[in-house]
mmCIF file of C-alpha atoms in Angstrom:
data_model
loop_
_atom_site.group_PDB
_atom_site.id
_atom_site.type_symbol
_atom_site.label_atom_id
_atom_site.label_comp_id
_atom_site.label_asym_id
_atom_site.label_seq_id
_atom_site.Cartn_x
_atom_site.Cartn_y
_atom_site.Cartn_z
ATOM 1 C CA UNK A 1 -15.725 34.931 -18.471
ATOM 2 C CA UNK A 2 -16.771 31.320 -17.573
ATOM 3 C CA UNK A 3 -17.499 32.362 -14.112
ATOM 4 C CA UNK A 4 -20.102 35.334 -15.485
ATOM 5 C CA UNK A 5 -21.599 32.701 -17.839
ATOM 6 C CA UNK A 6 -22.304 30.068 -15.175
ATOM 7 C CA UNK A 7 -23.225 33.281 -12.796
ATOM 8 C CA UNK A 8 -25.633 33.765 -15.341
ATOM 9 C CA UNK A 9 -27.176 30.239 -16.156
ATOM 10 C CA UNK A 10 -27.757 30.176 -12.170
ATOM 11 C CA UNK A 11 -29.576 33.124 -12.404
ATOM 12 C CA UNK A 12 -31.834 32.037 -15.362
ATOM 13 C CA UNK A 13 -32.671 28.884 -13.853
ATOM 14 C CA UNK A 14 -33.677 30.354 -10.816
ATOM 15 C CA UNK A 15 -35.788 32.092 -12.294
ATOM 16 C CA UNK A 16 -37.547 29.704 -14.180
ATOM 17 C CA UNK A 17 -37.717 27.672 -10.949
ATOM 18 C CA UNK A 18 -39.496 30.684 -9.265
ATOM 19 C CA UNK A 19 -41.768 30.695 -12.636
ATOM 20 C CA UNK A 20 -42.845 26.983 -12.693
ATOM 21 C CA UNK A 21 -43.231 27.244 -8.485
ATOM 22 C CA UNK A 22 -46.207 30.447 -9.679
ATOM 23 C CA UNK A 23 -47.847 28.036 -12.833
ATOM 24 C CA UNK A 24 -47.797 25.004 -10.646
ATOM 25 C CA UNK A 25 -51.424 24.731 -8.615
ATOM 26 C CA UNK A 26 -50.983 24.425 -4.470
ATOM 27 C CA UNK A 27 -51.358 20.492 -3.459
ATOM 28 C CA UNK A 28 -54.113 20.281 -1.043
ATOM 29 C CA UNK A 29 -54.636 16.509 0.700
ATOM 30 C CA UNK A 30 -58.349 16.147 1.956
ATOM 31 C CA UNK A 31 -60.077 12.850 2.345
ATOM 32 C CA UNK A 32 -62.243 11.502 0.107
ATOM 33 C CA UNK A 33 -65.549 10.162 0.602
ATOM 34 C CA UNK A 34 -66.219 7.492 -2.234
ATOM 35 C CA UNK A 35 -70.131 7.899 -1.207
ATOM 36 C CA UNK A 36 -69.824 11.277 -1.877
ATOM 37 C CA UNK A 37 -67.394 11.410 -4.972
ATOM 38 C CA UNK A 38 -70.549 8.292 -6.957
ATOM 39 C CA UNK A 39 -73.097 11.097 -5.649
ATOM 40 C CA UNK A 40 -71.788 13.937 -7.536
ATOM 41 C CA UNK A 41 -70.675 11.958 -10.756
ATOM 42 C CA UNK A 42 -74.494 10.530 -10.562
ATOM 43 C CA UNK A 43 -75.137 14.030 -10.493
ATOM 44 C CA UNK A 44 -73.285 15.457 -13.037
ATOM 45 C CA UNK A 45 -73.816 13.184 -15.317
ATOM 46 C CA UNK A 46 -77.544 13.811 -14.685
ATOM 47 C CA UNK A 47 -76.918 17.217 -15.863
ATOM 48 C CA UNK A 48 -78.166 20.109 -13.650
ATOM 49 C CA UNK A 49 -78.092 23.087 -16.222
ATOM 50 C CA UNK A 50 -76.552 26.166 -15.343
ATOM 51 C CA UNK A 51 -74.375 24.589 -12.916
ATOM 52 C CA UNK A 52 -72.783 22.481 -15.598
ATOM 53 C CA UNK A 53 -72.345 25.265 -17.523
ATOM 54 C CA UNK A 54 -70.307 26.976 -14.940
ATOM 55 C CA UNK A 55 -67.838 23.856 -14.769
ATOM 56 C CA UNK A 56 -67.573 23.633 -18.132
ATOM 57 C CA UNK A 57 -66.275 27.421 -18.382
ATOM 58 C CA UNK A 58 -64.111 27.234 -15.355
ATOM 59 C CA UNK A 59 -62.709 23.976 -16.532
ATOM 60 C CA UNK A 60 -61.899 26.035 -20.276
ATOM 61 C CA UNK A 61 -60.490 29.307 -18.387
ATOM 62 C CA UNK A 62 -58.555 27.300 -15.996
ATOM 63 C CA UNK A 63 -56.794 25.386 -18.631
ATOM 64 C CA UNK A 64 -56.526 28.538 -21.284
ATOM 65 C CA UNK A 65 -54.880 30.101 -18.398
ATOM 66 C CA UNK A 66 -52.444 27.352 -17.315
ATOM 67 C CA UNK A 67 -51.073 27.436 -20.830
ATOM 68 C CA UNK A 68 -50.614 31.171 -21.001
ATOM 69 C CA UNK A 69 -48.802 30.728 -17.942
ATOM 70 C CA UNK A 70 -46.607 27.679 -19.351
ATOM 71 C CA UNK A 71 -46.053 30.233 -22.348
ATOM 72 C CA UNK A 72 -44.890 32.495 -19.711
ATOM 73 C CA UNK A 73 -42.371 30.390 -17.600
ATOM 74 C CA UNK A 74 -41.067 29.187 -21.447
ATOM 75 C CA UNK A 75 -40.146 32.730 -22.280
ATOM 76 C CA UNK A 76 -38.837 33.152 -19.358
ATOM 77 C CA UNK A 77 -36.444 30.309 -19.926
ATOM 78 C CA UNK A 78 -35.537 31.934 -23.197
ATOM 79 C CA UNK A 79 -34.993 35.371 -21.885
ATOM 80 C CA UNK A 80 -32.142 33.959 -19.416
ATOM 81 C CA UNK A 81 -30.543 31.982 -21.962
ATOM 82 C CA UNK A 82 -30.488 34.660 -24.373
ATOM 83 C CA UNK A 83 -29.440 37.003 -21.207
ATOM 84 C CA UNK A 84 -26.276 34.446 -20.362
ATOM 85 C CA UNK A 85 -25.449 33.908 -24.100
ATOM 86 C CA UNK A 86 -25.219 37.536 -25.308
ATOM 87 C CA UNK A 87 -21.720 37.630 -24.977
ATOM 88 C CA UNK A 88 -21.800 41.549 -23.758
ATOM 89 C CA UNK A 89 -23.478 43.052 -26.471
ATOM 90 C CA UNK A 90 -25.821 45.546 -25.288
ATOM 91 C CA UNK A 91 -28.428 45.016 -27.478
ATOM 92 C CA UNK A 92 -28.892 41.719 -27.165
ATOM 93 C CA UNK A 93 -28.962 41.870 -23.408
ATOM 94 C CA UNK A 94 -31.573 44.557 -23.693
ATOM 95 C CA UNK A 95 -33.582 42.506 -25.595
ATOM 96 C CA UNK A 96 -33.008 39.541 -22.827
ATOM 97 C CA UNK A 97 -34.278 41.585 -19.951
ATOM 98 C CA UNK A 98 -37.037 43.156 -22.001
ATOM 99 C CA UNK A 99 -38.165 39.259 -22.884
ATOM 100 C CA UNK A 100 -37.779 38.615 -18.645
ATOM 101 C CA UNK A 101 -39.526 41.514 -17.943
ATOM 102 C CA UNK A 102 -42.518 40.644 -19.990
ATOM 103 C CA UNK A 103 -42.505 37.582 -19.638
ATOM 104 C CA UNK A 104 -43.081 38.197 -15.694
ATOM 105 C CA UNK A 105 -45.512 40.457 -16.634
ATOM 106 C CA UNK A 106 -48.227 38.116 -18.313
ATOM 107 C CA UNK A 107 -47.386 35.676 -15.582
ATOM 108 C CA UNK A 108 -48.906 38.056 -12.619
ATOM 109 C CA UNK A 109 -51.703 38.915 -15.496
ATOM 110 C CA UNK A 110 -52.440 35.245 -15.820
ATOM 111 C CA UNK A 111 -52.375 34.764 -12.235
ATOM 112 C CA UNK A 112 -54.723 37.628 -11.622
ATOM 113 C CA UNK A 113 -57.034 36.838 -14.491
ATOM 114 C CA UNK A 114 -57.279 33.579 -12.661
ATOM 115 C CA UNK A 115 -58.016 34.617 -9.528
ATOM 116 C CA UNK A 116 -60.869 36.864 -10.967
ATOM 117 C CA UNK A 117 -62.294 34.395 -13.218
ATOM 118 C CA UNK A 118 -63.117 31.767 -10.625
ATOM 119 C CA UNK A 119 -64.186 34.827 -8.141
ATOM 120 C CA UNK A 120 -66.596 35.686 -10.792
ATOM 121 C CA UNK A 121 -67.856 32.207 -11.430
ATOM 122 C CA UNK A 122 -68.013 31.312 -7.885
ATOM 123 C CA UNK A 123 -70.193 34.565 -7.525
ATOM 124 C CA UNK A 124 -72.538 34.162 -10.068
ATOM 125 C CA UNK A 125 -72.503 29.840 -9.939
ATOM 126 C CA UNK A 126 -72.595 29.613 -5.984
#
């Protein structure tokens, strides 16, 4: 009985590793050019129209979209606990895989709407 329960905690947190490893944005290392970094504050702050525009709604999307995705890896979380702690009873674990299972769900649908939201942008923004 222990041994299923601690089978099952693994399992959950794995899981939720794999979920926070999906929200989490890719580190990319580049160098920066401080010329070039005082250019385009200069020039943001000079405000260019449209273009600002465009930031300003991939900025919003982007950060709508990493909550959803938090929400996401959180009910994942829950699922797995409420998976490990059912203590057998069918229903319960039904409603535990269900919660898992949806919860994956809007995590590939928040990944997706973020890959064609800043496809869009970049298309119509340059």
């Amino acid at each position: 009985m222990i041994l299923r329960r601690i089978k099952h905690l693994v399992l959950a947190s794995l899981i939720a590793l794999v979920g926070l490893l999906a929200v989490m944005p890719a580190h990319t290392s580049y160098a920066v050019d401080p010329a070039a970094e005082i250019k385009s504050g200069v020039n943001g702050a000079g405000g260019s129209g449209n273009n600002n525009f465009g930031k300003m709604l991939k900025t919003i999307v982007n950060v709508l979209l990493f909550i959803v995705g938090s929400v996401a890896v959180i009910m994942i979380v829950v699922g797995g606990l409420r998976y490990t702690l059912s203590g057998g009873d069918q229903a319960q674990i039904t409603s535990a895989k269900n919660t898992i299972l949806y919860s994956i769900i809007g995590l590939v649908i928040a990944r997706l709407s973020f890959a064609i939201v800043n496809w869009v942008l970049k298309a119509f923004t340059g």
